[in-house]
Tab-separated table of C-alpha atoms and ligand atoms in Angstrom:
chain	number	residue	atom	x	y	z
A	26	UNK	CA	113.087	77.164	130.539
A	27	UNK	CA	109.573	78.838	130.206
A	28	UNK	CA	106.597	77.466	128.053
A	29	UNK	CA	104.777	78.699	125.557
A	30	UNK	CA	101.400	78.122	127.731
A	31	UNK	CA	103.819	79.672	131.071
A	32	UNK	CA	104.573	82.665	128.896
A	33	UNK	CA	100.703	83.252	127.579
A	34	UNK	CA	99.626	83.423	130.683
A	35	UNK	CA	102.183	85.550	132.424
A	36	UNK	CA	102.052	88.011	129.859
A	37	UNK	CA	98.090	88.412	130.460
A	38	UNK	CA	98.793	91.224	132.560
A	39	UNK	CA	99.351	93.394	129.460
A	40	UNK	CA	95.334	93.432	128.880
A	41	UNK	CA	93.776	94.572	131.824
A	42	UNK	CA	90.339	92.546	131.004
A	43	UNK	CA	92.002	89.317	130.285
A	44	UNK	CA	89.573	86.803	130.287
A	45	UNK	CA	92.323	83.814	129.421
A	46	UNK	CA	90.814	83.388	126.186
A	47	UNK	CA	93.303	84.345	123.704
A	48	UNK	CA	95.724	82.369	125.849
A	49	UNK	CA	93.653	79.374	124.976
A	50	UNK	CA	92.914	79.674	121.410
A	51	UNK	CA	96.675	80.494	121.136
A	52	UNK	CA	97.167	76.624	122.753
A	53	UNK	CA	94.515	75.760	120.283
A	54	UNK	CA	96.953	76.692	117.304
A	55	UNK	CA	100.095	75.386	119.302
A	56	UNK	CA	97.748	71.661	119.119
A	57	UNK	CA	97.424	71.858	115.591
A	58	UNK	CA	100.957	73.204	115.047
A	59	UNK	CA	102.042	69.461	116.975
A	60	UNK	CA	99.702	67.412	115.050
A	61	UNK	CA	100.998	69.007	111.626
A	62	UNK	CA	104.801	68.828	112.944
A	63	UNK	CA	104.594	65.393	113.716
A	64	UNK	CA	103.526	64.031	110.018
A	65	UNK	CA	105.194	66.433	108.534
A	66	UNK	CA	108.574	64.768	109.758
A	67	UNK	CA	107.612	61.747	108.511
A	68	UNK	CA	106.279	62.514	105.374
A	69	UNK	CA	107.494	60.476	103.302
A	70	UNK	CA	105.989	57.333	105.235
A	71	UNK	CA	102.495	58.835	105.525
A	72	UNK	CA	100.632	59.551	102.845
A	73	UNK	CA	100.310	63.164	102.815
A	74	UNK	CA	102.680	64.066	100.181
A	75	UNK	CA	101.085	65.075	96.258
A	76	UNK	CA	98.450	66.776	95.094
A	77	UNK	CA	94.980	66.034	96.101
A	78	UNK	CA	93.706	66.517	92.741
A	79	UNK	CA	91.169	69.290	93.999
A	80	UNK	CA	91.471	72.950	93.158
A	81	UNK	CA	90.503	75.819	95.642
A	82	UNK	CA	88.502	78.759	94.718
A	83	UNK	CA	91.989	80.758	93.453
A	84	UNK	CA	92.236	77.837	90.759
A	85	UNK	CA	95.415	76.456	92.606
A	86	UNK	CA	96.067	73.165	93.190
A	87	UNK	CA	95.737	71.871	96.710
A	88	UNK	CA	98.012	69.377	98.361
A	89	UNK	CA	97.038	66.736	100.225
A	90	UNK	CA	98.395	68.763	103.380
A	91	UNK	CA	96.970	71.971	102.642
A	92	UNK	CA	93.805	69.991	103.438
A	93	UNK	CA	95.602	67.629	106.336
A	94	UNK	CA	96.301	71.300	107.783
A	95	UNK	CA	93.394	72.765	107.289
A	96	UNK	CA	91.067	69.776	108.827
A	97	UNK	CA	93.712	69.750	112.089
A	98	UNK	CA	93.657	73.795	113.005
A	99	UNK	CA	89.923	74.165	112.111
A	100	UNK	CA	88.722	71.259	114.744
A	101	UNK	CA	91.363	72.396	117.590
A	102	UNK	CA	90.188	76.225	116.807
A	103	UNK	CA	86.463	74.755	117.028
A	104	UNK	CA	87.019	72.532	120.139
A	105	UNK	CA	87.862	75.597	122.520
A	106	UNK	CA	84.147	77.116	122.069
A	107	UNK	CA	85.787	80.545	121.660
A	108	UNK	CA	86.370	81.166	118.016
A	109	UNK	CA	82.747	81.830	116.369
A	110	UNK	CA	84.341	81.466	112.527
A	111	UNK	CA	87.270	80.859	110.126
A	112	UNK	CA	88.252	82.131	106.919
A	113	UNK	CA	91.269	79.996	105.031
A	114	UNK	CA	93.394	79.876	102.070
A	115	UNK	CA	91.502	76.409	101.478
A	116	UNK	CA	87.844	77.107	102.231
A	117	UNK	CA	85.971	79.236	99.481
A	118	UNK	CA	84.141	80.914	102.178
A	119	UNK	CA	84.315	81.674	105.859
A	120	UNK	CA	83.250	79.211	108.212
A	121	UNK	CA	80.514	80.051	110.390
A	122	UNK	CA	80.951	77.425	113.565
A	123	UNK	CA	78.265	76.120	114.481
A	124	UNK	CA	76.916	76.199	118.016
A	125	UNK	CA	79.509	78.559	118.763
A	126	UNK	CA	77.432	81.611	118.101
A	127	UNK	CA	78.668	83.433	121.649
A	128	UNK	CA	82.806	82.819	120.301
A	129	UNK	CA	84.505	86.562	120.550
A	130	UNK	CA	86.966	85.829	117.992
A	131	UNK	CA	87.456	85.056	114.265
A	132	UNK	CA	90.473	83.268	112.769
A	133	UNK	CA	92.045	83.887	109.585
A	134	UNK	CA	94.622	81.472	108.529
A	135	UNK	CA	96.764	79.944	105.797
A	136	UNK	CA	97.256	76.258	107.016
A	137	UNK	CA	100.016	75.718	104.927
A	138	UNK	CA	102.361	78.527	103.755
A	139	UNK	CA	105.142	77.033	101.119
A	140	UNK	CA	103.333	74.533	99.590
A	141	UNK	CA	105.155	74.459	96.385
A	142	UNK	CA	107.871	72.758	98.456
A	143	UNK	CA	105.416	70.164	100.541
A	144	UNK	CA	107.026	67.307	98.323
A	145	UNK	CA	110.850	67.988	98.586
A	146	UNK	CA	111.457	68.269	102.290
A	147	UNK	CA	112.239	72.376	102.265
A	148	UNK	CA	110.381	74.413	104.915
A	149	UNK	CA	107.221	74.985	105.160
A	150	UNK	CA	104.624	76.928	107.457
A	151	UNK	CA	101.012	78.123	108.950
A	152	UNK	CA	100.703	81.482	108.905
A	153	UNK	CA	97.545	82.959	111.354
A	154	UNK	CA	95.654	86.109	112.057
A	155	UNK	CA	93.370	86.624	114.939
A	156	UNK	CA	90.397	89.414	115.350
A	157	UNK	CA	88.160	90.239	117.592
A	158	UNK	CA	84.290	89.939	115.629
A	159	UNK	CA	82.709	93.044	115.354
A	160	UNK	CA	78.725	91.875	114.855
A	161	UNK	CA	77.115	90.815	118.101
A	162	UNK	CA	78.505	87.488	120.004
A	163	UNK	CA	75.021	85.158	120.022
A	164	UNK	CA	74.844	85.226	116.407
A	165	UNK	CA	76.611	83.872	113.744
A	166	UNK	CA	79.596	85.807	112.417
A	167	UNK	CA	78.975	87.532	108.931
A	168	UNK	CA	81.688	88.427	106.524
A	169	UNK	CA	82.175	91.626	107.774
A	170	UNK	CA	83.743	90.417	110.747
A	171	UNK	CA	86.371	89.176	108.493
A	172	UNK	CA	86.915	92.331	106.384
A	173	UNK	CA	88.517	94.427	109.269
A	174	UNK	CA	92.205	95.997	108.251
A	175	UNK	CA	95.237	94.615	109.527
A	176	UNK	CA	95.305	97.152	112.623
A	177	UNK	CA	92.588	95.685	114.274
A	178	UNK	CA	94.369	92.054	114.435
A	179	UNK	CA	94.807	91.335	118.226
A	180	UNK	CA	97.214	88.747	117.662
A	181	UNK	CA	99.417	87.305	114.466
A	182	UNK	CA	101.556	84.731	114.421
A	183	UNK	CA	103.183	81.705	112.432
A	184	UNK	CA	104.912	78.467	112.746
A	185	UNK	CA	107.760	77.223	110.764
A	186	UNK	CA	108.537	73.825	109.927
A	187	UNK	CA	111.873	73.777	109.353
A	188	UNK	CA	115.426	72.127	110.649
A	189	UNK	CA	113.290	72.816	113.766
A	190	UNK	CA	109.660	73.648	114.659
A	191	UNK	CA	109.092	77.509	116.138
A	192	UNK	CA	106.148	79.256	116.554
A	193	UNK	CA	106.785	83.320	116.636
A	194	UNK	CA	103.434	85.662	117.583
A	195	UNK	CA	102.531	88.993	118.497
A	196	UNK	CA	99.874	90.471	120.438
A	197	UNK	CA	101.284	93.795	120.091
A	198	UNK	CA	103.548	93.877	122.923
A	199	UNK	CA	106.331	92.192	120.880
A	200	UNK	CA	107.298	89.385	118.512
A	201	UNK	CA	108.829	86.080	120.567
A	202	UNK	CA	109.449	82.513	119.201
A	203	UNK	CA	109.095	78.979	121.317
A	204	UNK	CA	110.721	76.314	119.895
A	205	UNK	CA	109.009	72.888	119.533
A	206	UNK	CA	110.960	70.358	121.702
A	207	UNK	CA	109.256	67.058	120.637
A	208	UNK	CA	110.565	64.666	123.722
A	209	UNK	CA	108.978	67.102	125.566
A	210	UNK	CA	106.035	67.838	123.385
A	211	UNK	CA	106.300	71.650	124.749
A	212	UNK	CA	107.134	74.368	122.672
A	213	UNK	CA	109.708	76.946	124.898
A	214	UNK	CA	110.898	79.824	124.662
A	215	UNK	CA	113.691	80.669	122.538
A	216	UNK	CA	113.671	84.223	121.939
A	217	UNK	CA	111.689	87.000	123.187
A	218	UNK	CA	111.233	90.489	121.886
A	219	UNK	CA	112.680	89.486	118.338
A	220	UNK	CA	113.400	93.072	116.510
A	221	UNK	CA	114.979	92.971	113.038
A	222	UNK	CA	118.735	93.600	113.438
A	223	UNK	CA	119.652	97.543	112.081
A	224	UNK	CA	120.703	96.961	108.607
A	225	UNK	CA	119.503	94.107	105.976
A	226	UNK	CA	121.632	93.134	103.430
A	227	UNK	CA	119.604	89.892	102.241
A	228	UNK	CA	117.078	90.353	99.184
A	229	UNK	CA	113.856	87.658	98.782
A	230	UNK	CA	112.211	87.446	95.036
A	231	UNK	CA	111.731	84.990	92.525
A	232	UNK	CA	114.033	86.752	90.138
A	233	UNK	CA	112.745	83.616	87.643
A	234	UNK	CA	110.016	86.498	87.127
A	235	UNK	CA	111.810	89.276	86.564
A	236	UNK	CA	111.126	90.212	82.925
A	237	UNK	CA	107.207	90.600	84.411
A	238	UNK	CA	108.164	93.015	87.346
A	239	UNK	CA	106.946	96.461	87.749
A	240	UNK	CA	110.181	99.191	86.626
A	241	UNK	CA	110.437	99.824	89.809
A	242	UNK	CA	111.502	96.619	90.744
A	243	UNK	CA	113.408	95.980	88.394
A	244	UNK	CA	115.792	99.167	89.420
A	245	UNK	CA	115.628	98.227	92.898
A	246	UNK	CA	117.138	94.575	92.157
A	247	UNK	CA	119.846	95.747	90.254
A	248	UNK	CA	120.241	98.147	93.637
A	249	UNK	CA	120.714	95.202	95.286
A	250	UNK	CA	123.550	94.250	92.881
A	251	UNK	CA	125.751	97.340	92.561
A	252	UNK	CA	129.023	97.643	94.441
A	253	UNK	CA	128.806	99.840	97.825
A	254	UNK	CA	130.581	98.806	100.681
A	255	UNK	CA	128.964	101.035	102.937
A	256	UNK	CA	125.278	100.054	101.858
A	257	UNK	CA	126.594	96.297	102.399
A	258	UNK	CA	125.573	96.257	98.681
A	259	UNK	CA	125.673	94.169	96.703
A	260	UNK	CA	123.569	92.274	99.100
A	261	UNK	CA	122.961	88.058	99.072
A	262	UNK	CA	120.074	87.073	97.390
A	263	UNK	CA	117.868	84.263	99.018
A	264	UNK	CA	114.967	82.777	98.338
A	265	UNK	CA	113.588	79.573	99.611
A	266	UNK	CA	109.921	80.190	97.771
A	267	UNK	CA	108.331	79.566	101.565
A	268	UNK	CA	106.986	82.722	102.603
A	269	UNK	CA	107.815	82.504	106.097
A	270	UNK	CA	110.917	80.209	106.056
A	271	UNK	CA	112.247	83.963	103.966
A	272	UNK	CA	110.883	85.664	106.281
A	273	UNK	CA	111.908	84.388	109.347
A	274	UNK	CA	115.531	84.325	108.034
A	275	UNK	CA	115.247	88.138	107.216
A	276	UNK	CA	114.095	88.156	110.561
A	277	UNK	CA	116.921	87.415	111.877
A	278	UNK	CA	119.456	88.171	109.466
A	279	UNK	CA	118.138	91.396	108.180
A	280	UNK	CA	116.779	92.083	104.704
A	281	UNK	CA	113.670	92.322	102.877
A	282	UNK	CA	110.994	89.937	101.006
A	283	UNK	CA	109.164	90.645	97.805
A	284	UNK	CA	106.505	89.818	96.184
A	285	UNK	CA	105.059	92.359	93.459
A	286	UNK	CA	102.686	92.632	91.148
A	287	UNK	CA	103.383	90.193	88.023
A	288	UNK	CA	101.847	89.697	84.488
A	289	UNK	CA	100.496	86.381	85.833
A	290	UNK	CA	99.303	88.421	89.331
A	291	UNK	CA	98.382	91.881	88.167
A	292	UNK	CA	97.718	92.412	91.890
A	293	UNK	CA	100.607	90.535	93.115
A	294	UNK	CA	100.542	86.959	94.523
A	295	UNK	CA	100.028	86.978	98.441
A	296	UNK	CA	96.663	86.809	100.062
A	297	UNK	CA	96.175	90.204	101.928
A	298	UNK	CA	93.913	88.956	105.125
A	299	UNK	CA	96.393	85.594	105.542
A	300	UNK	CA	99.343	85.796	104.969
A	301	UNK	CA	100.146	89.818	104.524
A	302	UNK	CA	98.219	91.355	107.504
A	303	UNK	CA	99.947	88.455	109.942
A	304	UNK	CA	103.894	89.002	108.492
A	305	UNK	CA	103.170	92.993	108.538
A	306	UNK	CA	101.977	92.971	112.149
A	307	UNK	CA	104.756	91.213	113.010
A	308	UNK	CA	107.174	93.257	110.903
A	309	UNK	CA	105.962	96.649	112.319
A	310	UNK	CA	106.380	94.860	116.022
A	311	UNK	CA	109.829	93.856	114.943
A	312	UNK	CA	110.825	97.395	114.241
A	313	UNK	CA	110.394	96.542	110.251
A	314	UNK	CA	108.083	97.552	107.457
A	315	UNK	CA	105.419	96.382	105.393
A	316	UNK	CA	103.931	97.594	102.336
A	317	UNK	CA	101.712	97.512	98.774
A	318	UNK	CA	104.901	99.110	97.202
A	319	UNK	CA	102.912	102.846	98.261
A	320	UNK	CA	100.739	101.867	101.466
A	321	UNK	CA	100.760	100.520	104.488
A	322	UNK	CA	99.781	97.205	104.107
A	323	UNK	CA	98.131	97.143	107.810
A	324	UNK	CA	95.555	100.128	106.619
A	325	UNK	CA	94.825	98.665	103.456
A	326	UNK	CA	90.506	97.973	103.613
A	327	UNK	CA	90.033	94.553	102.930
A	328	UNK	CA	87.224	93.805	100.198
A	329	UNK	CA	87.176	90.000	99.052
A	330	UNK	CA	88.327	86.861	101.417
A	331	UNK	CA	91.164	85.582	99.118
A	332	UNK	CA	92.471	89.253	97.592
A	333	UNK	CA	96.223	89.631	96.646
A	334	UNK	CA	98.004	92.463	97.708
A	335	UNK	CA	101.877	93.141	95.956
A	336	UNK	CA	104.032	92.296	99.313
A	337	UNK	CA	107.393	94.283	100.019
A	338	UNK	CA	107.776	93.546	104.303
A	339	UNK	CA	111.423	93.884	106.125
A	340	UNK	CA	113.678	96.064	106.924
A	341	UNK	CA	112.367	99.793	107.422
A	342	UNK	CA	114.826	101.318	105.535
A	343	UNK	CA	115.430	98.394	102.519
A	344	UNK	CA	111.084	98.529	101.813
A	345	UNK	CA	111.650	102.354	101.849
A	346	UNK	CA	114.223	101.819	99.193
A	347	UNK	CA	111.426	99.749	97.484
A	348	UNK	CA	109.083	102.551	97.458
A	349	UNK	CA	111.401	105.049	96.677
A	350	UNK	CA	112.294	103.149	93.353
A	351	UNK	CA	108.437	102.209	92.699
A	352	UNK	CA	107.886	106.145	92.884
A	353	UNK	CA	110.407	107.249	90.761
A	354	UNK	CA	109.935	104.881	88.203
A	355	UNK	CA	105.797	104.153	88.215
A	356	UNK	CA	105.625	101.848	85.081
A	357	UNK	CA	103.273	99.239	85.756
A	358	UNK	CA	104.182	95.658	85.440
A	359	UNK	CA	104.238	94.462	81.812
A	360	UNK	CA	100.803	92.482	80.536
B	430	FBP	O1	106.661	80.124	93.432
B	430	FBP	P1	106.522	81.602	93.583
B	430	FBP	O2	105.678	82.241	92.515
B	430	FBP	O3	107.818	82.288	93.758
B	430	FBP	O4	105.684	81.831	94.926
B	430	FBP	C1	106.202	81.469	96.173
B	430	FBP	C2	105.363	82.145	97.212
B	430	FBP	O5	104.039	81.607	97.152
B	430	FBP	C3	103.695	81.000	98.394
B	430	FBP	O6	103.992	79.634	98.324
B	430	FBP	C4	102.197	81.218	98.575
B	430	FBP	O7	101.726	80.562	99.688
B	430	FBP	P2	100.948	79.151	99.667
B	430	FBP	O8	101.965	78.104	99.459
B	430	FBP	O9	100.341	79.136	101.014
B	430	FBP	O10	99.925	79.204	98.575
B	430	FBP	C5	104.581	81.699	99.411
B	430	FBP	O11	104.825	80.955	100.552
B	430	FBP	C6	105.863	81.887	98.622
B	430	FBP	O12	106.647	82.919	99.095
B	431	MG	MG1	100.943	81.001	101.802
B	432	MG	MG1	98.963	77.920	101.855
C-alpha cells in the first residue's frame, strides 16, 4: 500500500529541479480535503448544511460549506509559506497572502464543486488548479498571475466526496487517485495512470434545459438516443448535477459531460480558470478531450477571474462528435 505523501515524493524525479514544494502544497490540499471529509460525513449533526444567506460576486447563493471549504483550503494553502495567492469560486477577488510575498505558486480553486446537492447527501467535490506565478517572487502576486491558460497549470486535481473519499491529480505525467482511508487518516493509492477506457457510451447534461440548448446540441442528444449497436448507441444518460462526481464516473466508465451555452448562461455555466482548466488537464492526461464546443479549452486566454466557458470534456472521439454537430448546425442557443 503506497501513500499519497510516499507517491509525491517518489515521483519527484520527473522534475529535475524539484525543490519538494509542490509535494507539500499538494499535502496542503490533502489537509483540507480531511478536514472537509470529516464534516461532510456527518453533516447532518453539524451545522453546515443550508444556505448562508450571502451571495458571491456571480449572484449565486453560497452554502454554508462553500464557505466551511473555502476558510479550511485557504489557511492549509497559507500555512505552507509557498503559495503567494488564491483565486476562488467564493472570493470576489484573488487573494494576495500576506507575508508570503517570496510563495512560487498561485492556487485556483473551487472549494466546493456540486453544491446544489450539499443538503441531500449526493456527492460532492473540490476541484483545484495550480500555477506557477509569473511576476517576480518578493512581491505580491497581481492578477496576471492568475490569467495564464490552462497549459501552463503544473498540476490539477480534485477530490470527490462520495460513497468514498478520492483525490485524483495530474502533474502531467499522468492522472492517479488515492483513496481516503479514514482509520488510517492516509489517503493511498488506488489507481495509477487512470486513462479513459476506448469507447464512452454514457452522456452527462441537464436535459431539464434542453429547449435552451444550442442546435447543435440538441442533434447531438438525440445522437445519443438513436439505435446503433455498433456505436453502443443509444447510450445511458447520467447525470448526478456534481461536476466531478459525472466526471469521475465517465472517467471510468467512458462517456462525455456537457455543459453548453444556455439562455440563462449565454456563455455556458462552468467557471473556465476552476473548474474547466483542472477537468481538461486531466482529461487530455487521461487520453480524453476537452472543449468550448470549437476550441481547446486548455488554450483558451483567460480574461476575468469568474468567466464561464460552454464545457464539452470526455471521451476524444464522443466531444469530437460534439463539435462535429455544433459545426454543422451553428445556431446559437435560443435568448
Ligand atoms: O444544476 P445545473 O444547472 O445542471 O448545474 C449543475 C452544475 O453546476 C455545478 O454545480 C457548478 O458548480 P458549483 O456547485 O461549484 O457552483 C456543477 O458541479 C454541476 O455540474
Ligand atoms: Mg463547481
Ligand atoms: Mg463550487
Amino acid at each position: 500500500m503506497k501513500t499519497l505523501g510516499e507517491f509525491i515524493v517518489e515521483k519527484q524525479h520527473d522534475f529535475p529541479h524539484a525543490t519538494g514544494e509542490l509535494t507539500a502544497l499538494i499535502s496542503a490540499i490533502k489537509l483540507g480535503a480531511k478536514v472537509i471529509h470529516r464534516d461532510i460525513n456527518k453533516a447532518g449533526l453539524v451545522d453546515i448544511l443550508g444556505t448562508s444567506g450571502v451571495e458571491n460576486i456571480q449572484g449565486e447563493q453560497q452554502m454554508k460549506l462553500d464557505l466551511f471549504a473555502n476558510e479550511k483550503l485557504k489557511s492549509a494553502l497559507k500555512a505552507r509559506g509557498i503559495v503567494a495567492g488564491i483565486a476562488s469560486e467564493e472570493e470576489d477577488e484573488f487573494v494576495i497572502f500576506e507575508g508570503v510575498e517570496d510563495g512560487k505558486y498561485v492556487v485556483l480553486m473551487d472549494p466546493l464543486d456540486g453544491s446544489s446537492n450539499i443538503d441531500v447527501n449526493v456527492s460532492v467535490g473540490t476541484i483545484f488548479s495550480i500555477y506557477h506565478r509569473i511576476t517576480p517572487t518578493g512581491t505580491p502576486v497581481t492578477e496576471e498571475d492568475f490569467m495564464q491558460p490552462g497549459t501552463q497549470q503544473v498540476a490539477a486535481g480534485y477530490v470527490v466526496y462520495g460513497s468514498s473519499t478520492m483525490l485524483v491529480y495530474t502533474t502531467g505525467h499522468g492522472v492517479h487517485a488515492f483513496t481516503y482511508d479514514p482509520s488510517l487518516g492516509l489517503f493511498c493509492l488506488s489507481q495509477e495512470r487512470m486513462t479513459f477506457p476506448p469507447q464512452g457510451s454514457t452522456y452527462s447534461i441537464n436535459e431539464g434545459y434542453y429547449s435552451r440548448f444550442p442546435k447543435g446540441v440538441k442533434r447531438y442528444i438525440k445522437f445519443c438516443q438513436e439505435d446503433d449497436e455498433a456505436s453502443r448507441r443509444p447510450y445511458t444518460s447520467r447525470y448526478i448535477g456534481s461536476l466531478v462526481a459525472d466526471f469521475h464516473r465517465n472517467l471510468l466508465k467512458g462517456g462525455i459531460y456537457l455543459y453548453p451555452s444556455t439562455a440563462q448562461y449565454p456563455n455556458g455555466k462552468l467557471r473556465l480558470l476552476y473548474e474547466c482548466n483542472p477537468m481538461a488537464f486531466l482529461a487530455e492526461q487521461a487520453g480524453g478531450k476537452a472543449s468550448d464546443g470549437a476550441n481547446r479549452i486548455l488554450e483558451l486566454k483567460p480574461q476575468t477571474i469568474h468567466q464561464r466557458s460552454p464545457f464539452f470534456v470526455g471521451n476524444t472521439s464522443m466531444v469530437d462528435d460534439v463539435e462535429r454537430f455544433m459545426r454543422e448546425n451553428p445556431e446559437q442557443a435560443p435568448r
